[in-house]
Tab-separated table of C-alpha atoms in Angstrom:
chain	number	residue	atom	x	y	z
B	155	ALA	CA	77.991	77.937	72.131
B	156	ALA	CA	80.742	75.808	69.814
B	157	ALA	CA	80.937	79.298	67.994
B	158	THR	CA	81.541	81.611	71.469
B	159	THR	CA	83.834	78.716	72.234
B	160	THR	CA	86.084	78.850	69.117
B	161	ALA	CA	86.429	82.679	69.646
B	162	ALA	CA	87.368	81.471	73.377
B	163	VAL	CA	90.239	79.769	71.280
B	164	ALA	CA	91.105	81.703	68.124
B	165	ARG	CA	91.746	84.609	71.000
B	166	SER	CA	93.634	82.535	73.090
B	167	ALA	CA	96.423	81.257	71.115
B	168	TRP	CA	96.498	84.388	69.367
B	169	ARG	CA	97.286	86.040	73.325
B	170	ARG	CA	99.597	83.252	73.967
B	171	LYS	CA	101.576	83.188	69.831
B	172	GLY	CA	102.213	86.888	71.101
B	173	GLY	CA	99.217	88.337	68.883
B	174	GLY	CA	98.397	90.232	71.842
B	175	GLY	CA	98.916	90.888	75.997
B	176	GLY	CA	97.633	92.457	78.519
B	177	GLY	CA	101.156	93.375	80.349
B	178	GLY	CA	103.543	94.168	77.334
B	179	GLY	CA	103.535	98.012	78.626
B	180	GLY	CA	103.978	101.143	75.899
B	181	GLY	CA	106.182	98.668	73.527
B	182	ASN	CA	103.088	96.860	72.171
B	183	GLU	CA	100.807	99.813	72.102
B	184	ALA	CA	102.951	101.315	70.138
B	185	GLY	CA	103.896	98.152	67.747
B	186	ASN	CA	99.746	97.971	67.184
B	187	CYS	CA	98.956	101.047	66.670
B	188	GLU	CA	102.077	101.136	64.087
B	189	ASN	CA	100.626	97.570	62.584
B	190	GLY	CA	97.349	98.542	62.406
B	191	ASP	CA	94.996	95.114	61.694
B	192	VAL	CA	96.281	92.115	61.919
B	193	GLY	CA	97.412	91.147	58.065
B	194	GLN	CA	96.114	88.341	55.995
B	195	ASN	CA	99.635	87.298	56.500
B	196	THR	CA	99.970	87.517	59.877
B	197	ILE	CA	96.511	85.620	60.964
B	198	GLY	CA	97.837	82.334	58.918
B	199	GLU	CA	101.442	82.169	60.127
B	200	LYS	CA	99.703	82.110	63.578
B	201	THR	CA	96.957	79.778	62.810
B	202	ARG	CA	100.019	77.197	61.464
B	203	GLU	CA	101.678	78.482	64.832
B	204	PHE	CA	98.677	77.115	66.632
B	205	PHE	CA	98.150	74.465	63.869
B	206	GLN	CA	101.102	73.011	64.893
B	207	MET	CA	100.556	73.037	68.695
B	208	CYS	CA	98.055	70.247	68.067
B	209	ASP	CA	100.144	68.306	65.216
B	210	ILE	CA	102.764	67.036	67.512
B	211	GLU	CA	103.947	64.236	65.638
B	212	ASN	CA	103.815	66.119	62.366
B	213	LYS	CA	100.905	63.996	60.106
B	214	GLY	CA	99.487	66.664	58.332
B	215	PHE	CA	96.301	67.060	59.714
B	216	ILE	CA	94.671	66.478	63.214
B	217	THR	CA	92.064	64.690	64.764
B	218	GLN	CA	89.822	65.017	67.754
B	219	ARG	CA	91.958	63.607	69.954
B	220	ASP	CA	94.599	66.121	68.935
B	221	MET	CA	92.697	69.264	69.895
B	222	GLN	CA	92.921	67.230	73.640
B	223	ARG	CA	95.898	67.952	74.247
B	224	LEU	CA	95.494	71.944	74.352
B	225	THR	CA	93.219	70.768	77.560
B	226	ALA	CA	96.304	71.614	79.743
B	227	GLU	CA	97.571	74.688	77.924
B	228	LEU	CA	94.243	76.026	76.954
B	229	PRO	CA	91.511	77.679	79.759
B	230	LEU	CA	88.941	75.059	78.068
B	231	SER	CA	87.307	71.702	79.439
B	232	ALA	CA	87.320	69.043	76.639
B	233	GLU	CA	83.442	69.224	75.989
B	234	GLU	CA	84.297	73.018	74.456
B	235	LEU	CA	87.214	71.832	72.210
B	236	GLU	CA	85.556	68.934	71.238
B	237	ASN	CA	83.058	71.393	69.879
B	238	VAL	CA	85.886	73.837	68.587
B	239	PHE	CA	86.197	70.572	66.534
B	240	VAL	CA	83.363	69.827	65.035
B	241	THR	CA	82.985	73.749	64.736
B	242	LEU	CA	85.760	73.089	61.946
B	243	ASP	CA	85.456	70.037	60.869
B	244	SER	CA	82.416	71.242	58.009
B	245	ASP	CA	83.227	68.178	56.005
B	246	GLY	CA	82.279	65.581	59.012
B	247	ASN	CA	85.531	63.564	58.562
B	248	GLY	CA	86.568	63.185	61.321
B	249	TYR	CA	89.882	65.455	60.827
B	250	LEU	CA	90.939	69.093	59.675
B	251	THR	CA	94.051	69.491	57.072
B	252	LEU	CA	96.145	72.464	57.382
B	253	ASN	CA	93.535	74.042	55.032
B	254	GLU	CA	90.587	73.326	56.183
B	255	PHE	CA	92.115	74.567	59.397
B	256	SER	CA	93.921	77.925	58.336
B	257	SER	CA	90.240	78.819	56.015
B	258	GLY	CA	87.802	77.530	58.662
B	259	PHE	CA	89.917	79.805	61.430
B	260	SER	CA	90.106	82.503	58.848
B	261	GLU	CA	86.245	82.573	57.341
B	262	PHE	CA	85.330	82.539	61.333
B	263	LEU	CA	87.479	84.914	62.573
B	264	PHE	CA	87.008	87.441	59.564
B	265	GLY	CA	82.717	86.744	58.995
B	266	ARG	CA	82.957	87.821	62.751
B	267	LYS	CA	85.499	90.674	62.024
B	268	ILE	CA	87.553	89.909	64.829
B	269	SER	CA	90.486	91.980	64.757
B	270	PHE	CA	93.451	90.453	66.975
B	271	ALA	CA	94.959	94.183	66.996
B	272	GLU	CA	92.003	94.951	68.618
B	273	GLU	CA	91.882	92.287	70.889
B	274	ALA	CA	95.754	93.089	72.182
B	275	ARG	CA	94.774	97.078	72.649
B	276	LYS	CA	91.348	95.854	75.170
B	277	SER	CA	91.941	96.337	78.786
B	278	PRO	CA	91.197	93.525	81.304
B	279	ALA	CA	88.056	95.206	82.496
B	280	GLU	CA	87.143	94.719	78.550
B	281	VAL	CA	88.684	91.131	78.400
B	282	LEU	CA	86.599	90.289	81.873
B	283	TYR	CA	83.331	91.861	80.201
B	284	GLN	CA	83.649	89.744	76.990
B	285	SER	CA	83.895	86.511	78.897
B	286	GLN	CA	81.164	87.596	81.097
B	287	TRP	CA	79.448	88.244	78.184
B	288	GLU	CA	80.134	85.039	76.303
B	289	GLU	CA	79.284	82.577	79.772
B	290	ASN	CA	75.724	84.823	79.291
B	291	GLU	CA	75.703	83.396	75.758
B	292	ALA	CA	76.432	79.883	76.519
B	293	ARG	CA	73.751	79.862	79.276
B	294	GLY	CA	71.587	81.279	76.744
B	295	GLY	CA	72.377	78.424	74.467
B	296	GLU	CA	71.035	75.939	77.824
B	297	ASP	CA	67.951	77.964	78.382
B	298	GLU	CA	67.364	77.317	74.693
B	299	GLU	CA	67.432	73.907	74.682
B	300	GLU	CA	65.691	73.366	77.820
B	301	LYS	CA	62.711	75.855	76.154
B	302	HIS	CA	62.821	73.980	72.879
B	303	PHE	CA	62.720	70.250	74.785
B	304	SER	CA	59.336	71.759	76.942
B	305	MET	CA	57.515	72.547	73.892
B	306	LEU	CA	58.152	69.155	72.247
B	307	MET	CA	57.381	67.509	75.512
B	308	GLU	CA	54.503	70.461	75.612
B	309	SER	CA	53.235	69.697	71.940
B	310	LEU	CA	53.340	65.679	72.076
B	311	GLY	CA	51.358	66.328	75.761
B	312	ALA	CA	53.871	64.024	78.126
B	313	ASN	CA	54.310	66.539	80.845
B	314	SER	CA	52.684	63.643	83.011
B	315	VAL	CA	53.031	60.837	81.294
B	316	PHE	CA	56.739	60.340	82.227
B	317	GLU	CA	57.238	59.422	85.801
B	318	ASP	CA	61.256	60.568	85.050
B	319	ARG	CA	61.343	63.582	83.023
B	320	ALA	CA	65.261	63.987	84.003
B	321	GLU	CA	65.764	60.963	82.114
B	322	VAL	CA	64.350	61.156	78.717
B	323	ARG	CA	65.440	65.312	78.901
B	324	SER	CA	68.823	63.969	78.788
B	325	LEU	CA	68.999	61.551	76.266
B	326	TRP	CA	67.237	63.915	74.445
B	327	ALA	CA	69.930	66.520	74.533
B	328	GLN	CA	72.922	63.856	74.446
B	329	LEU	CA	71.296	63.092	70.276
B	330	SER	CA	70.884	66.612	69.815
B	331	ARG	CA	74.229	67.272	70.732
B	332	ASP	CA	76.002	63.851	69.050
B	333	GLU	CA	74.004	62.064	67.145
B	334	PRO	CA	71.465	64.738	65.425
B	335	ASP	CA	70.759	62.648	62.395
B	336	LEU	CA	68.649	60.594	65.039
B	337	LEU	CA	66.896	62.782	66.743
B	338	SER	CA	63.786	62.989	64.637
B	339	ASN	CA	63.837	59.559	64.634
B	340	PHE	CA	63.846	59.522	68.732
B	341	GLU	CA	61.371	62.138	68.861
B	342	ASP	CA	58.958	59.862	66.679
B	343	PHE	CA	59.605	57.016	68.908
B	344	LEU	CA	59.249	59.408	71.780
B	345	ALA	CA	55.634	60.454	70.082
B	346	ARG	CA	54.099	56.896	69.500
B	347	VAL	CA	54.901	55.508	72.958
B	348	THR	CA	53.516	58.752	74.640
B	349	SER	CA	50.284	58.200	72.446
B	350	GLN	CA	50.168	54.351	73.317
B	351	ILE	CA	50.508	55.365	77.104
B	352	ARG	CA	47.789	58.360	76.992
B	353	GLU	CA	45.789	55.894	75.177
B	354	ALA	CA	45.901	52.719	77.517
B	355	ASN	CA	45.762	55.743	80.964
B	356	GLN	CA	42.476	56.950	79.343
B	357	GLU	CA	41.302	53.061	78.442
B	358	LYS	CA	42.035	52.504	81.982
B	359	LYS	CA	40.345	55.110	83.501
B	360	GLU	CA	36.985	54.460	80.873
B	361	MET	CA	36.660	50.964	82.074
B	362	GLU	CA	37.282	52.191	85.867
B	363	SER	CA	34.407	54.294	85.313
B	364	ALA	CA	32.143	52.152	83.555
B	365	LEU	CA	32.666	49.172	85.633
B	366	GLN	CA	31.309	51.859	88.957
B	367	ARG	CA	28.614	52.979	87.015
B	368	LYS	CA	27.567	49.488	86.318
B	369	ALA	CA	27.886	48.251	90.078
B	370	ALA	CA	25.960	51.398	91.140
B	371	THR	CA	23.463	50.783	88.934
B	372	HIS	CA	22.872	46.888	88.921
B	373	ASP	CA	23.017	47.531	93.571
B	374	ASP	CA	20.484	50.432	92.562
B	375	GLN	CA	18.052	47.809	90.929
B	376	ILE	CA	18.479	45.084	93.391
B	377	GLN	CA	18.215	46.854	95.942
B	378	HIS	CA	14.285	48.379	94.301
B	379	LEU	CA	13.257	44.959	92.931
B	380	TYR	CA	13.809	43.369	96.690
B	381	GLU	CA	11.897	46.448	98.533
B	382	GLU	CA	9.295	45.556	95.685
B	383	MET	CA	9.350	41.520	96.120
B	384	GLU	CA	8.898	42.342	100.509
B	385	GLN	CA	6.189	44.931	100.052
B	386	GLN	CA	4.187	42.362	97.654
B	387	ILE	CA	4.753	40.100	100.307
B	388	LYS	CA	3.501	41.739	102.721
B	389	THR	CA	0.451	42.961	101.222
B	390	GLU	CA	-0.263	39.520	100.306
B	391	LYS	CA	0.162	37.681	103.268
B	392	ASP	CA	-1.544	40.906	104.826
B	393	ARG	CA	-4.541	40.229	102.132
B	394	ILE	CA	-4.236	36.736	102.927
B	395	VAL	CA	-4.421	36.640	106.520
B	396	LEU	CA	-7.700	38.996	105.657
B	397	GLN	CA	-9.281	36.289	103.711
B	398	ASP	CA	-8.888	33.159	105.984
B	399	CYS	CA	-10.716	35.419	108.294
B	400	GLU	CA	-13.042	35.967	106.935
B	401	ARG	CA	-13.719	32.620	104.784
B	402	PHE	CA	-13.388	30.952	108.184
B	403	LEU	CA	-16.385	32.545	109.462
B	404	SER	CA	-18.449	31.681	106.399
B	405	LEU	CA	-16.917	27.885	106.680
B	406	SER	CA	-19.852	26.167	108.334
B	407	LEU	CA	-22.483	27.680	106.853
B	408	ASP	CA	-21.259	27.144	102.983
B	409	PRO	CA	-19.420	23.705	101.249
B	410	GLU	CA	-19.165	25.569	98.561
B	411	ARG	CA	-17.388	28.315	99.635
B	412	GLN	CA	-15.040	25.905	100.939
B	413	LEU	CA	-14.266	24.801	98.102
B	414	CYS	CA	-13.781	27.856	96.601
B	415	TYR	CA	-11.460	29.132	99.579
B	416	GLU	CA	-9.351	25.869	98.831
B	417	ARG	CA	-8.697	26.694	95.204
B	418	GLU	CA	-7.841	30.044	95.769
B	419	ARG	CA	-5.365	28.763	98.580
B	420	TRP	CA	-3.813	26.447	95.919
B	421	GLN	CA	-3.884	29.608	93.769
B	422	LEU	CA	-2.104	32.059	95.972
B	423	SER	CA	0.551	28.878	97.236
B	424	GLN	CA	1.292	28.725	93.555
B	425	LYS	CA	1.753	32.245	93.439
B	426	GLN	CA	3.973	32.350	95.699
B	427	LYS	CA	6.458	29.423	94.086
B	428	ARG	CA	6.360	31.608	91.102
B	429	LEU	CA	7.454	34.651	93.094
B	430	GLU	CA	10.104	32.832	94.861
B	431	ALA	CA	11.240	31.497	91.520
B	432	GLU	CA	11.917	35.559	90.567
B	433	CYS	CA	13.508	35.796	93.454
B	434	ARG	CA	15.966	33.081	92.836
B	435	GLU	CA	16.718	34.136	89.144
B	436	LEU	CA	17.301	37.707	90.687
B	437	GLN	CA	19.903	36.235	92.399
B	438	SER	CA	21.419	34.429	89.345
B	439	ASP	CA	21.322	37.123	87.591
B	440	GLN	CA	23.158	38.992	90.658
B	441	HIS	CA	25.632	36.499	90.671
B	442	VAL	CA	26.051	36.578	86.597
B	443	THR	CA	27.240	40.272	87.614
B	444	LYS	CA	29.952	39.707	89.701
B	445	VAL	CA	31.547	37.735	87.112
B	446	GLU	CA	31.340	39.865	84.723
B	447	ASN	CA	33.321	42.631	87.651
B	448	VAL	CA	35.532	39.988	87.764
B	449	LYS	CA	36.481	39.982	84.551
B	450	LEU	CA	36.161	43.770	83.932
B	451	LYS	CA	38.551	43.766	86.771
B	452	HIS	CA	41.103	41.333	84.757
B	453	LYS	CA	40.368	43.297	81.779
B	454	ASN	CA	41.752	46.643	84.375
B	455	ASP	CA	44.743	44.461	85.446
B	456	GLU	CA	45.502	43.715	81.835
B	457	LEU	CA	45.963	46.761	80.892
B	458	ALA	CA	48.260	47.703	83.681
B	459	GLN	CA	50.441	44.890	82.605
B	460	GLU	CA	50.330	45.953	79.246
B	461	LEU	CA	51.071	49.673	80.282
B	462	ASP	CA	54.090	48.146	82.382
B	463	GLN	CA	55.809	46.477	79.347
B	464	THR	CA	55.461	49.860	77.428
B	465	SER	CA	57.264	51.674	79.671
B	466	GLN	CA	60.140	48.562	79.972
B	467	GLU	CA	59.846	48.537	75.506
B	468	LEU	CA	60.713	52.214	76.143
B	469	MET	CA	64.000	51.674	78.631
B	470	VAL	CA	64.553	49.324	75.896
B	471	ALA	CA	64.770	51.346	73.182
B	472	GLN	CA	67.232	53.829	75.117
B	473	GLU	CA	69.319	51.363	76.204
B	474	GLN	CA	69.727	50.619	71.973
B	475	LEU	CA	70.076	53.872	70.833
B	476	ASN	CA	72.995	54.289	73.615
B	477	LEU	CA	74.467	50.976	72.413
B	478	LEU	CA	74.591	53.108	69.455
B	479	GLN	CA	76.018	55.836	70.146
B	480	GLU	CA	78.712	53.935	71.711
B	481	GLN	CA	79.113	51.468	68.796
B	482	SER	CA	79.348	54.905	66.422
B	483	THR	CA	82.165	56.305	68.678
B	484	GLN	CA	83.988	53.419	68.662
B	485	LEU	CA	83.497	52.812	65.119
B	486	HIS	CA	84.513	56.627	64.505
B	487	GLU	CA	87.768	56.112	66.548
B	488	ASP	CA	89.181	53.298	65.228
B	489	LYS	CA	89.053	55.046	61.492
B	490	GLU	CA	91.443	57.711	62.702
B	491	ILE	CA	93.319	54.914	64.217
B	492	GLU	CA	93.031	53.709	60.831
B	493	ILE	CA	93.820	56.861	58.908
B	494	TYR	CA	96.950	57.225	61.189
B	495	ARG	CA	98.291	54.280	60.772
B	496	LEU	CA	97.992	54.799	57.241
B	497	THR	CA	99.476	57.559	56.953
B	498	GLU	CA	102.027	56.115	59.022
B	499	GLY	CA	102.663	53.507	56.052
B	500	LEU	CA	102.842	55.724	54.262
B	501	GLN	CA	105.008	58.062	55.391
B	502	ARG	CA	107.569	54.716	55.946
B	503	GLU	CA	107.584	53.210	52.182
B	504	ARG	CA	108.028	57.019	50.791
B	505	ALA	CA	111.374	57.466	53.356
B	506	SER	CA	112.466	53.866	52.320
B	507	LEU	CA	111.967	55.053	48.382
B	508	LEU	CA	114.117	57.883	49.363
B	509	LYS	CA	116.650	55.469	50.775
B	510	GLN	CA	116.678	53.682	47.858
B	511	LEU	CA	116.907	56.214	45.122
B	512	ASP	CA	120.042	57.172	47.121
B	513	LEU	CA	121.161	53.943	47.029
B	514	LEU	CA	121.234	53.404	43.754
B	515	ARG	CA	121.827	57.232	42.493
């Protein structure tokens, strides 16, 4: 997209400075036919004229802010002009000298075999077609960026992790354009956060599943034990009633049997007490299980809090990245201002020295 924008600026500057025009008529066409392709000297002249459009203070260099002055003169947005500057600023020092500007501009033109004379001879329909092609190229770049981001999110397994995917997409796109050296750090951070969130969610699901299984198993065991105890008590009562009836009939006949009956009755009483103690023990186990369930619920709540805290840390990290970007932009602007001030100071000192030399002469 930046290269396409640079080409658009080159052609627009050429047309504005006399390189070619759609309404020149037969005179222009005859001149173009005589001259053929534009020579190196003509390209250098037009490049210097375009440089002067930016360097209205005659500093000898132009900054990114100087490029923004062309917004009213060229059919380009501020962001597109910024992309042009970044494309030409190959050494990344934040400003362009005439030599850097000319060599970068000419290299771009010759590298793509763009002929200013051919541009001048293009019909309006050809110009419209090329403009539409460039717009399609720009949209293709955005589609490629979205495809790259989608592949990244899919490789991390983060498509279903973040609630606001658009916010992460916006931050990633901004870093890829403005701070590409921080992009790998951000992707590593995104991978770690995604992994932590997925692990927390997985642990939460496992705890919930284990809690449900344990509760269901415990309820089944308690119900089964209660049914067994009720059946045993009923069977024992029936047996005791039957024995009482049988022995009641024989008590009057055999005193020794009466003693045996009393002894068995005492044994049955002891057995009943033992069964009651087992029942109380089961109830105690049920209470312990309830306490464990409460502990598991507390653990589940703690995991949910950790998940919220991780999300908060992600938001804080995003804010810190935005702050770093703002600080980087401010430092870049301060550097431009300092260079501009230094250049002005040097020019003033040079003028003062020249005046002193004139006085000495």
